[in-house]
mmCIF file of C-alpha atoms in Angstrom:
data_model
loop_
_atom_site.group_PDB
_atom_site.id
_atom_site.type_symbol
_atom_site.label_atom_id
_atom_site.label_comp_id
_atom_site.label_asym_id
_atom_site.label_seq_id
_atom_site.Cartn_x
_atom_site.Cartn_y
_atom_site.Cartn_z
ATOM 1 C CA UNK G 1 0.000 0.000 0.000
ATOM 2 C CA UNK G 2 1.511 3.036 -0.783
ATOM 3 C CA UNK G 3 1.672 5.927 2.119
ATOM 4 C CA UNK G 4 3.106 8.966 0.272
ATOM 5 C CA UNK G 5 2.754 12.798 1.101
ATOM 6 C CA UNK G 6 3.534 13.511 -1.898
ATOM 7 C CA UNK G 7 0.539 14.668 -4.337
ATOM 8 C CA UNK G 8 1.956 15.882 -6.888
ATOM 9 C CA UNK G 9 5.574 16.170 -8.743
ATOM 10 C CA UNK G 10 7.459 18.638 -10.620
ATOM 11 C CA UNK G 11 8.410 17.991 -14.373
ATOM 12 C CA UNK G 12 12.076 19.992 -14.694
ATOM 13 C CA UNK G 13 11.415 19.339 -18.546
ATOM 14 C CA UNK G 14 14.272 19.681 -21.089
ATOM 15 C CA UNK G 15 16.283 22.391 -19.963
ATOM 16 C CA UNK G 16 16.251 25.176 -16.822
ATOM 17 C CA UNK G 17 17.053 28.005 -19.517
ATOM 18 C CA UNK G 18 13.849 29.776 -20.050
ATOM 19 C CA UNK G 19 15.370 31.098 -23.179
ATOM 20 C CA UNK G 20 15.417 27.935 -25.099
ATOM 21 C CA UNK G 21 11.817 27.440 -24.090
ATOM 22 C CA UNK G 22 10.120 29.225 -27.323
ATOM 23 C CA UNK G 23 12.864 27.180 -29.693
ATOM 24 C CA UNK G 24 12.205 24.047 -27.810
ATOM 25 C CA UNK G 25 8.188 24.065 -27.713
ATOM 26 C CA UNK G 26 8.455 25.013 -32.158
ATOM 27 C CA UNK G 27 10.751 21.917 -32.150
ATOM 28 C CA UNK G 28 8.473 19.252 -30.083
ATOM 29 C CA UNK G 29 5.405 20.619 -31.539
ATOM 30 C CA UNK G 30 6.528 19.944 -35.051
ATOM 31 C CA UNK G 31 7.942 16.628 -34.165
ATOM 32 C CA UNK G 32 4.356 15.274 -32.276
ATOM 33 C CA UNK G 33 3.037 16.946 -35.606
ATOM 34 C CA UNK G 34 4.797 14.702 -37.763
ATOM 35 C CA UNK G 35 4.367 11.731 -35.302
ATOM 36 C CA UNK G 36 0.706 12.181 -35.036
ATOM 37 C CA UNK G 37 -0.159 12.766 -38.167
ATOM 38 C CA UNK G 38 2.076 10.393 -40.081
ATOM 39 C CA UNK G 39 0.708 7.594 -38.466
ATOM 40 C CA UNK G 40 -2.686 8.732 -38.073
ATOM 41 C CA UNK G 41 -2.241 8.492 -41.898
ATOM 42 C CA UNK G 42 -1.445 4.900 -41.572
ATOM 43 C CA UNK G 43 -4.054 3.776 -39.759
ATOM 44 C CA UNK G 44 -6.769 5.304 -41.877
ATOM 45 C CA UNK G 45 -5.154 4.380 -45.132
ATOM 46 C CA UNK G 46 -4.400 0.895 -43.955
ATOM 47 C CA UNK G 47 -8.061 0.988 -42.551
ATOM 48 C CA UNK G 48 -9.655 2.650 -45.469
ATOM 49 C CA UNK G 49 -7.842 0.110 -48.206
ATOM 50 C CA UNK G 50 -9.352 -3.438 -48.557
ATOM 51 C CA UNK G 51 -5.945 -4.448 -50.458
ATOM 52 C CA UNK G 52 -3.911 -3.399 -47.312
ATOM 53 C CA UNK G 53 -5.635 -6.365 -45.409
ATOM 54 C CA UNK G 54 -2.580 -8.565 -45.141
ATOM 55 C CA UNK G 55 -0.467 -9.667 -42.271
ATOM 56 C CA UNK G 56 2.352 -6.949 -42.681
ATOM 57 C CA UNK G 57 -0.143 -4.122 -43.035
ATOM 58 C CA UNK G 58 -1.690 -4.737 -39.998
ATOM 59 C CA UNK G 59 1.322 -4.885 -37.847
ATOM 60 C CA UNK G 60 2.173 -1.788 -39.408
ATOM 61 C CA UNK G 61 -1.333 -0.429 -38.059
ATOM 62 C CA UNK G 62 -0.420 -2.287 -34.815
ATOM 63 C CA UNK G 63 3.161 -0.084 -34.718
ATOM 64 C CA UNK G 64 1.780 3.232 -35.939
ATOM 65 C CA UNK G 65 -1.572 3.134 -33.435
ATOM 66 C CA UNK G 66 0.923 2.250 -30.242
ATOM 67 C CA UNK G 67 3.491 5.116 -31.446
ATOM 68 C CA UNK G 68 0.524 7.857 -31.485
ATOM 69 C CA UNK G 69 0.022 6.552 -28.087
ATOM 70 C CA UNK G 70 3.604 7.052 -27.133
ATOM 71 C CA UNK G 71 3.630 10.469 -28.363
ATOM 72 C CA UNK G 72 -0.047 11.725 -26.780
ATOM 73 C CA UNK G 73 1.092 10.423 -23.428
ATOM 74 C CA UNK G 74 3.959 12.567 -23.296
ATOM 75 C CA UNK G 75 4.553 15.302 -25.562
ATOM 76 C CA UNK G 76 0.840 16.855 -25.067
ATOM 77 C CA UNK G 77 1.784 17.720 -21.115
ATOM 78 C CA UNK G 78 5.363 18.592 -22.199
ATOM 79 C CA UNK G 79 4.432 21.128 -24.437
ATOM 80 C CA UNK G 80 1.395 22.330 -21.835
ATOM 81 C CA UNK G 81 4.373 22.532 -19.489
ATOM 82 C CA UNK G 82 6.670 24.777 -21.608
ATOM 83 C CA UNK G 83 3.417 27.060 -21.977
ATOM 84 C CA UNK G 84 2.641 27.470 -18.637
ATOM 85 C CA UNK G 85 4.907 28.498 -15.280
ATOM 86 C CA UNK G 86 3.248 25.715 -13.563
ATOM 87 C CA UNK G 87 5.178 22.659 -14.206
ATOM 88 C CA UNK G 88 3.227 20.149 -11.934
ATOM 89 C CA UNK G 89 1.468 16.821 -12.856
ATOM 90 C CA UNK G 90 -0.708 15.370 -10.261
ATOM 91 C CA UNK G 91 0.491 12.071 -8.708
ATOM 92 C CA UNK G 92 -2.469 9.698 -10.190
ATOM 93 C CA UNK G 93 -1.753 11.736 -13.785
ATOM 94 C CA UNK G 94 2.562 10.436 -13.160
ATOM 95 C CA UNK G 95 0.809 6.977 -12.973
ATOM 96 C CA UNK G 96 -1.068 7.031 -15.799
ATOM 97 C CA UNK G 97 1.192 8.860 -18.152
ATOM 98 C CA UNK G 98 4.006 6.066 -16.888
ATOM 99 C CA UNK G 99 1.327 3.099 -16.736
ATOM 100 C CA UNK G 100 0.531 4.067 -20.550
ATOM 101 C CA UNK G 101 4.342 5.049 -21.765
ATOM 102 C CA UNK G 102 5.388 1.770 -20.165
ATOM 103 C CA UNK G 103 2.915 -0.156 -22.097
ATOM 104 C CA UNK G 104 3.765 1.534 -25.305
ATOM 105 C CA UNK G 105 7.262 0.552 -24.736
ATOM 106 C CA UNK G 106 6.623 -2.710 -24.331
ATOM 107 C CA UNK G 107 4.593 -3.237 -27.400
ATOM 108 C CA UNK G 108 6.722 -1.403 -29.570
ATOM 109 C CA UNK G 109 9.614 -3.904 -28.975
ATOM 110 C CA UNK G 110 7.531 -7.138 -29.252
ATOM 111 C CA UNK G 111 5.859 -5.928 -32.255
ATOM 112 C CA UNK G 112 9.691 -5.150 -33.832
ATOM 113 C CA UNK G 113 10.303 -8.785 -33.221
ATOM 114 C CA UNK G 114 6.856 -9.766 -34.959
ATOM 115 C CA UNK G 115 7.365 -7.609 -37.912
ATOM 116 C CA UNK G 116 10.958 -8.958 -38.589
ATOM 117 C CA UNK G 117 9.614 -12.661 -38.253
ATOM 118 C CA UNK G 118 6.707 -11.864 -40.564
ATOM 119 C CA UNK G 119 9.575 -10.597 -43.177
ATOM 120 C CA UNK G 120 11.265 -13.416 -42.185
ATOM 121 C CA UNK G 121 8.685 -15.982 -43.340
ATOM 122 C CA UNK G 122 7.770 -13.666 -46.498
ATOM 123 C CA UNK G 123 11.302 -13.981 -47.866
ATOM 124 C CA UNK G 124 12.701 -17.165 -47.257
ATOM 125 C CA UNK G 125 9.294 -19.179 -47.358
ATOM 126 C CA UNK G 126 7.463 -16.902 -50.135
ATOM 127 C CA UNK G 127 5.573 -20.271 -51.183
ATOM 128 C CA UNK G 128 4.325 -20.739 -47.495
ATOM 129 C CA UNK G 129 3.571 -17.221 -46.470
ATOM 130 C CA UNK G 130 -0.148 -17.549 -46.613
ATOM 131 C CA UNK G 131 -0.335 -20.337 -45.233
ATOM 132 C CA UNK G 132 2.196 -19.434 -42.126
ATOM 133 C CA UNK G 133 1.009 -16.241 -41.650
ATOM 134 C CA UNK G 134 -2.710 -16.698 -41.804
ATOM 135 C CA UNK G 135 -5.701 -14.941 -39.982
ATOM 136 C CA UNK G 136 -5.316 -16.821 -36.794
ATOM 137 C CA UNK G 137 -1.186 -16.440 -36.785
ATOM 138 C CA UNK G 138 -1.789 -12.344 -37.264
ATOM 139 C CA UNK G 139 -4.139 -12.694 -34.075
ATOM 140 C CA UNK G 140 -2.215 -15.113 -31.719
ATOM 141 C CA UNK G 141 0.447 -13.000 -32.515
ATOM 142 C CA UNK G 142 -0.757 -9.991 -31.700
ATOM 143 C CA UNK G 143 -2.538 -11.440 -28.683
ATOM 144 C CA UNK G 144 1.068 -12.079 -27.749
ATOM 145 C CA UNK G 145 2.121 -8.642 -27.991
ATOM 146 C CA UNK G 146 -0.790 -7.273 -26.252
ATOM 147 C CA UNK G 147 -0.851 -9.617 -23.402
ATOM 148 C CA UNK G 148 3.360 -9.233 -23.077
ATOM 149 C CA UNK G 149 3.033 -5.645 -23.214
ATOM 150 C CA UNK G 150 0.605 -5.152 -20.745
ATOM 151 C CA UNK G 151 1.754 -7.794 -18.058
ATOM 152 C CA UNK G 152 5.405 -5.418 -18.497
ATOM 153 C CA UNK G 153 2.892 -2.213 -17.672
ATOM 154 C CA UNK G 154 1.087 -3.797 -14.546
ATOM 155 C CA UNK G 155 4.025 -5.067 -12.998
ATOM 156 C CA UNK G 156 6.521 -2.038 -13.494
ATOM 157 C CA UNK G 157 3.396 0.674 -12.293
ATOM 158 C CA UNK G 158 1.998 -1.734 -9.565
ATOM 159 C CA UNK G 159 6.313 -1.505 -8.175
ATOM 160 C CA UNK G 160 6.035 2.102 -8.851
ATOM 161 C CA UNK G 161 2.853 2.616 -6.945
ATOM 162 C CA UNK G 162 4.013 0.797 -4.013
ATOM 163 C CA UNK G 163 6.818 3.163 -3.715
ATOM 164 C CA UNK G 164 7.000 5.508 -0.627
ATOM 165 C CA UNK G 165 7.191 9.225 -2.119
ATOM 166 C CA UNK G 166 8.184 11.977 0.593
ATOM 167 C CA UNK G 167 9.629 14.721 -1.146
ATOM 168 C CA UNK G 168 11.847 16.188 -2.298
ATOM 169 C CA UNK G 169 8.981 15.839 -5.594
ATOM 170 C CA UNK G 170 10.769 16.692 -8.181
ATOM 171 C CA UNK G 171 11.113 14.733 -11.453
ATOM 172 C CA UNK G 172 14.742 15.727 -13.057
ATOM 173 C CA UNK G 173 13.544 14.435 -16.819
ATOM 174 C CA UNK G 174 10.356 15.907 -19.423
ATOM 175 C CA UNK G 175 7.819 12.821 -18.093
ATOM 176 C CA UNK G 176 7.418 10.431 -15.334
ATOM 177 C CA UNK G 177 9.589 7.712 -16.353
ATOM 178 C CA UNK G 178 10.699 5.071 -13.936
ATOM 179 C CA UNK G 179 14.613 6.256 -13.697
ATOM 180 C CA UNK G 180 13.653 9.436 -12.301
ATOM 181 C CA UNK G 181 10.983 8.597 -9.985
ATOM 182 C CA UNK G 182 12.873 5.374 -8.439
ATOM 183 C CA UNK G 183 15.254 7.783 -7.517
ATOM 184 C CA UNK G 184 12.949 10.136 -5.868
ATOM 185 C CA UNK G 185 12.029 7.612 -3.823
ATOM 186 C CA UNK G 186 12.311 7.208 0.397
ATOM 187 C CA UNK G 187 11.593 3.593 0.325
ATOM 188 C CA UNK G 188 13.860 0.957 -0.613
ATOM 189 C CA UNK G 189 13.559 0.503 -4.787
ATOM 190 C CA UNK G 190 15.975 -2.518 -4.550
ATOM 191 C CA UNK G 191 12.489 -4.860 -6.233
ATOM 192 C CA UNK G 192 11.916 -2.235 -9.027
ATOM 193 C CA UNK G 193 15.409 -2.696 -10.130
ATOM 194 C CA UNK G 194 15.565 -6.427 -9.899
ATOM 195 C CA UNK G 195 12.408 -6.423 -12.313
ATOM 196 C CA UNK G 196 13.627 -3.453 -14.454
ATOM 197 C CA UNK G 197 16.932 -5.223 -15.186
ATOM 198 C CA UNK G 198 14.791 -8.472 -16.000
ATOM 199 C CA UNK G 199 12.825 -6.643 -18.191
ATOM 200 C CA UNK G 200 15.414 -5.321 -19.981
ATOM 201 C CA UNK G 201 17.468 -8.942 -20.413
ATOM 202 C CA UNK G 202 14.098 -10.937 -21.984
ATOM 203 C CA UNK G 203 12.181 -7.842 -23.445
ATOM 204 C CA UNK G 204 14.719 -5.521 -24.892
ATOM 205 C CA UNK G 205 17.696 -7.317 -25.361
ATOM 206 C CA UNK G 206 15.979 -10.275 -26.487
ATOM 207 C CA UNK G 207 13.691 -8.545 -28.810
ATOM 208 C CA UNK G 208 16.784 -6.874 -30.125
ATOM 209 C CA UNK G 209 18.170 -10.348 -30.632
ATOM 210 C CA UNK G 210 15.632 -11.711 -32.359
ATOM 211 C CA UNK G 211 15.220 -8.986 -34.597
ATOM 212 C CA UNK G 212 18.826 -9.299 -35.753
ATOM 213 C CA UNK G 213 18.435 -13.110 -36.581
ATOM 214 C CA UNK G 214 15.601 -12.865 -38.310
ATOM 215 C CA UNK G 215 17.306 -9.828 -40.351
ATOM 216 C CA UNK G 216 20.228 -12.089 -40.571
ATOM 217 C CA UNK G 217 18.307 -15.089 -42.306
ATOM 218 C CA UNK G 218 16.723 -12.597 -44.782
ATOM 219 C CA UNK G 219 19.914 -10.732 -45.889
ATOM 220 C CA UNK G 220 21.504 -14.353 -46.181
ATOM 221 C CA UNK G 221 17.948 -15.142 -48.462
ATOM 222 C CA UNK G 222 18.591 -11.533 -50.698
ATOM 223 C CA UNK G 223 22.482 -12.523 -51.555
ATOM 224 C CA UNK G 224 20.784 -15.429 -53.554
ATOM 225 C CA UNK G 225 18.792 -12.820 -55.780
ATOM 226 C CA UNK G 226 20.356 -12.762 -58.993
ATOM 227 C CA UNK G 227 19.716 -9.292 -59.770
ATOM 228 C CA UNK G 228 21.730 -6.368 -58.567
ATOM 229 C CA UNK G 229 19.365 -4.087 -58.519
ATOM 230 C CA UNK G 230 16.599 -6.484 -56.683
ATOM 231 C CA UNK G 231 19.788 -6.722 -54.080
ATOM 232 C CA UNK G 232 20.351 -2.997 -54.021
ATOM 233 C CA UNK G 233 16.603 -2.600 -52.862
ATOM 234 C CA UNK G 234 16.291 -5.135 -50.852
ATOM 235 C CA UNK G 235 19.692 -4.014 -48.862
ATOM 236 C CA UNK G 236 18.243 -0.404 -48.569
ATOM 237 C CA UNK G 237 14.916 -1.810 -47.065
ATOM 238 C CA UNK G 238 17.187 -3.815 -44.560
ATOM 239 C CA UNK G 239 19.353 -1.626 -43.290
ATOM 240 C CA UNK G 240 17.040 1.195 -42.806
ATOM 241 C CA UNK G 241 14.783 -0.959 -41.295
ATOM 242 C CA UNK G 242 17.795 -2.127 -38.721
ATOM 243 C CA UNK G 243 18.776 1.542 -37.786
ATOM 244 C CA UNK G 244 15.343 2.633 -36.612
ATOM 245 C CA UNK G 245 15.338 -0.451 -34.635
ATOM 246 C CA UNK G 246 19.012 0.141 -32.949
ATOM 247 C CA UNK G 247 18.275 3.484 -32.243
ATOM 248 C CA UNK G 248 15.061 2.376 -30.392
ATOM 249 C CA UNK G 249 16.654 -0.816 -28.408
ATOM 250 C CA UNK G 250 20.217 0.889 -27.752
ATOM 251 C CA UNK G 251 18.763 3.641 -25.824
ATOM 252 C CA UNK G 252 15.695 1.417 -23.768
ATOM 253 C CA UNK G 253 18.517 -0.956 -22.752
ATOM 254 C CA UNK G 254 21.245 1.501 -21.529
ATOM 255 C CA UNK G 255 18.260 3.214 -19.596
ATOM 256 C CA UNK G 256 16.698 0.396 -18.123
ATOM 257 C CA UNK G 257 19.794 -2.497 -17.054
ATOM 258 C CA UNK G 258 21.335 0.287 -14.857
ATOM 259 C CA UNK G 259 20.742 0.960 -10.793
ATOM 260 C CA UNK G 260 19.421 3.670 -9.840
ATOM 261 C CA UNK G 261 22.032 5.335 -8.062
ATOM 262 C CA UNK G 262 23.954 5.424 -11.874
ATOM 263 C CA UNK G 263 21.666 7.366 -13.346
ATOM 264 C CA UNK G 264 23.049 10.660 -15.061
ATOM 265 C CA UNK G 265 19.991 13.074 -15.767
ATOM 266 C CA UNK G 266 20.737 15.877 -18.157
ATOM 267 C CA UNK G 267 22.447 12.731 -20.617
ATOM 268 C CA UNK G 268 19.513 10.514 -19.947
ATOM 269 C CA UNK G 269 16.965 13.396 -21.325
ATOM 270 C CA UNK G 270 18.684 13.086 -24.726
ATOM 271 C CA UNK G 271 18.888 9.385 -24.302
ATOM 272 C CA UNK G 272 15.195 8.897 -23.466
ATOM 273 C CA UNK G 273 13.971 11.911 -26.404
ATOM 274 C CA UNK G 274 15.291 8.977 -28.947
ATOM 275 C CA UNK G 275 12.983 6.096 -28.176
ATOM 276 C CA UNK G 276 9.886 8.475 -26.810
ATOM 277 C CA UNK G 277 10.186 10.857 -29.526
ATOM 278 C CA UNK G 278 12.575 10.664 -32.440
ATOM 279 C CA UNK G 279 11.681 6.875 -33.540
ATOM 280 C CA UNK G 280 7.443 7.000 -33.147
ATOM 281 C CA UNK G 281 8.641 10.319 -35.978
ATOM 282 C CA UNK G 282 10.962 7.863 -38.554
ATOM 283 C CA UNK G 283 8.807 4.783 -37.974
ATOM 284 C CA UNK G 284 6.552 6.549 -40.719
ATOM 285 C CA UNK G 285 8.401 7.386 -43.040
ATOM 286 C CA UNK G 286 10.955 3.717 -42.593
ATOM 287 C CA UNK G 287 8.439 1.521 -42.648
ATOM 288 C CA UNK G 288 5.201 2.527 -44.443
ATOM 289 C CA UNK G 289 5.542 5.488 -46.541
ATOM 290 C CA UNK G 290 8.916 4.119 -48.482
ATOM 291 C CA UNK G 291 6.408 1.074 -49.720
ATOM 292 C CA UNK G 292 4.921 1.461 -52.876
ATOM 293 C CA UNK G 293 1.383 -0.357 -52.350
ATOM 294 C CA UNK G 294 1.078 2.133 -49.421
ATOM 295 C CA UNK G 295 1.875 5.085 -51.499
ATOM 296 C CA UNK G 296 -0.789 3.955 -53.583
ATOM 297 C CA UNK G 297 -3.204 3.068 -50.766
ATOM 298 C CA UNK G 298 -2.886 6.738 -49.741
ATOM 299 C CA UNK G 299 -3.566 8.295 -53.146
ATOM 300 C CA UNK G 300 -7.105 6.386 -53.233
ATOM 301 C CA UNK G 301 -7.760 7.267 -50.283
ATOM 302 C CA UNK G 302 -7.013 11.283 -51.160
ATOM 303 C CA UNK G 303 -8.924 10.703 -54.367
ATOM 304 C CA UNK G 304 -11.618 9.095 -52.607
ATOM 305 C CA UNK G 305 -11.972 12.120 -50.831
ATOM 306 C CA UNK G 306 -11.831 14.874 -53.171
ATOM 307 C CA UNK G 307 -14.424 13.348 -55.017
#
């Protein structure tokens, strides 16, 4: 049961300079701009498009409806907070925005894992892809991600909760992430850390692992195309795909497999900004609008509505 005094915290953001503020608040709110609305794209044209009914379109509706979630749980109050000289968040709004963050974090990776196995199967078992990945693979799967994704949210926020919070309240990072408030903490946090740390191991480092063989498999599948520029395209697809995901797992797994007395702030803002902000921006534009039957799903659906 937790006994806190504390009510509410205090979001430092960003930076203390108050002359950055105006730059900083143009930059986010362009960036949630692009997140929102790129994806919010995908999901309607995905949505709106019969032909888009396949397996990889709708984990790429999965990805782009849990990175608008990632975005609207944190960059909304962020930019409020930049706006206004009260930087407070109430301590059941902390929960939430950090219940629904952690969940988003958690799905992202899984679904990663899903979307490189389902590329997986598509290239190096073209023959048997329909019959692999058929309606009842694309929902156990995703009943996987779901169920893994909130189990990781419940059990981090249920730690959290327990937590004994008696000031000082203040939350050195621009949301209420679990580094910041474990170390905010009067109670011991020595369980939070055990389960953050296993977290990390079987979520993001094994995700990450996974990814990576499956990507392995299907660049050892694209050296047997004959054609150079079928490899050239292929190889472009591939690595792009395998920078977004480093620069989402590199970052989660530094932040997470560390104690808290290790943690380092003003470097962990900048750390944190790349899986909260800057990949939910170039999943987008990596994954979905680089594909030509999506390009073409999103012209019928403009034409559709002009007429």
């Amino acid at each position: 049961m937790n006994h806190s005094t504390v009510t509410e915290f205090l979001i430092l953001g960003l930076t203390k300079r108050p002359e950055l503020q105006g730059i900083l608040f143009i930059i986010f709110l362009f960036i949630y701009l692009v997140a929102f609305l790129g994806n919010l794209l995908i999901v309607i044209a995905i949505i709106y498009n019969t032909t888009l009914h396949t397996p990889m379109y709708v984990f790429l509706l999965a990805l782009a409806i849990v990175d608008i979630i990632c975005t609207t749980t944190i960059i909304p109050k962020m930019l409020s907070n930049m706006l206004t000289s009260s930087n407070t968040i109430s301590y059941g709004g902390c929960m939430s925005q950090l219940f629904f963050f952690t969940w988003s974090l958690g799905a992202e990776m899984v679904l990663f894992t899903t979307m490189a196995y389902d590329r997986y199967v598509a290239i190096c078992f073209p023959l048997h892809y329909s019959t692999i990945m058929n309606y009842y693979m694309c929902v156990a799967l995703l009943s996987i991600v779901m169920a893994i994704a909130v189990t990781n949210s419940w059990v981090h926020t249920g730690l959290i909760l327990r937590l004994t919070f008696c000031g000082p309240n203040t939350i050195n990072h621009f949301f209420c992430e679990i580094p910041p408030l474990l170390a905010l903490s009067c109670s011991s946090v020595r369980a939070n850390e055990v389960m953050l740390y296993v977290a990390d191991i079987t979520l993001a480092v094994g995700d990450f692992t996974l990814t990576c063989i499956s990507y392995g498999f299907i660049i050892a599948a694209i050296l047997r195309i004959r054609t150079a520029a079928g490899k050239k395209k292929a190889f472009s697809t591939c690595s792009s795909h395998l920078i977004v995901v480093s620069l989402y797992y590199s970052p989660v797994i530094y932040t997470y497999i560390r104690p808290a007395s290790s943690y380092t702030f003003e470097r962990d803002k900048v750390v944190a900004a790349l899986y909260t902000l800057v990949t939910p921006t170039l999943n987008p534009i990596v994954y979905s609008f680089r594909n030509k039957e999506m390009q073409a799903g999103i012209r019928r659906m403009f034409s559709f509505l002009k007429h």
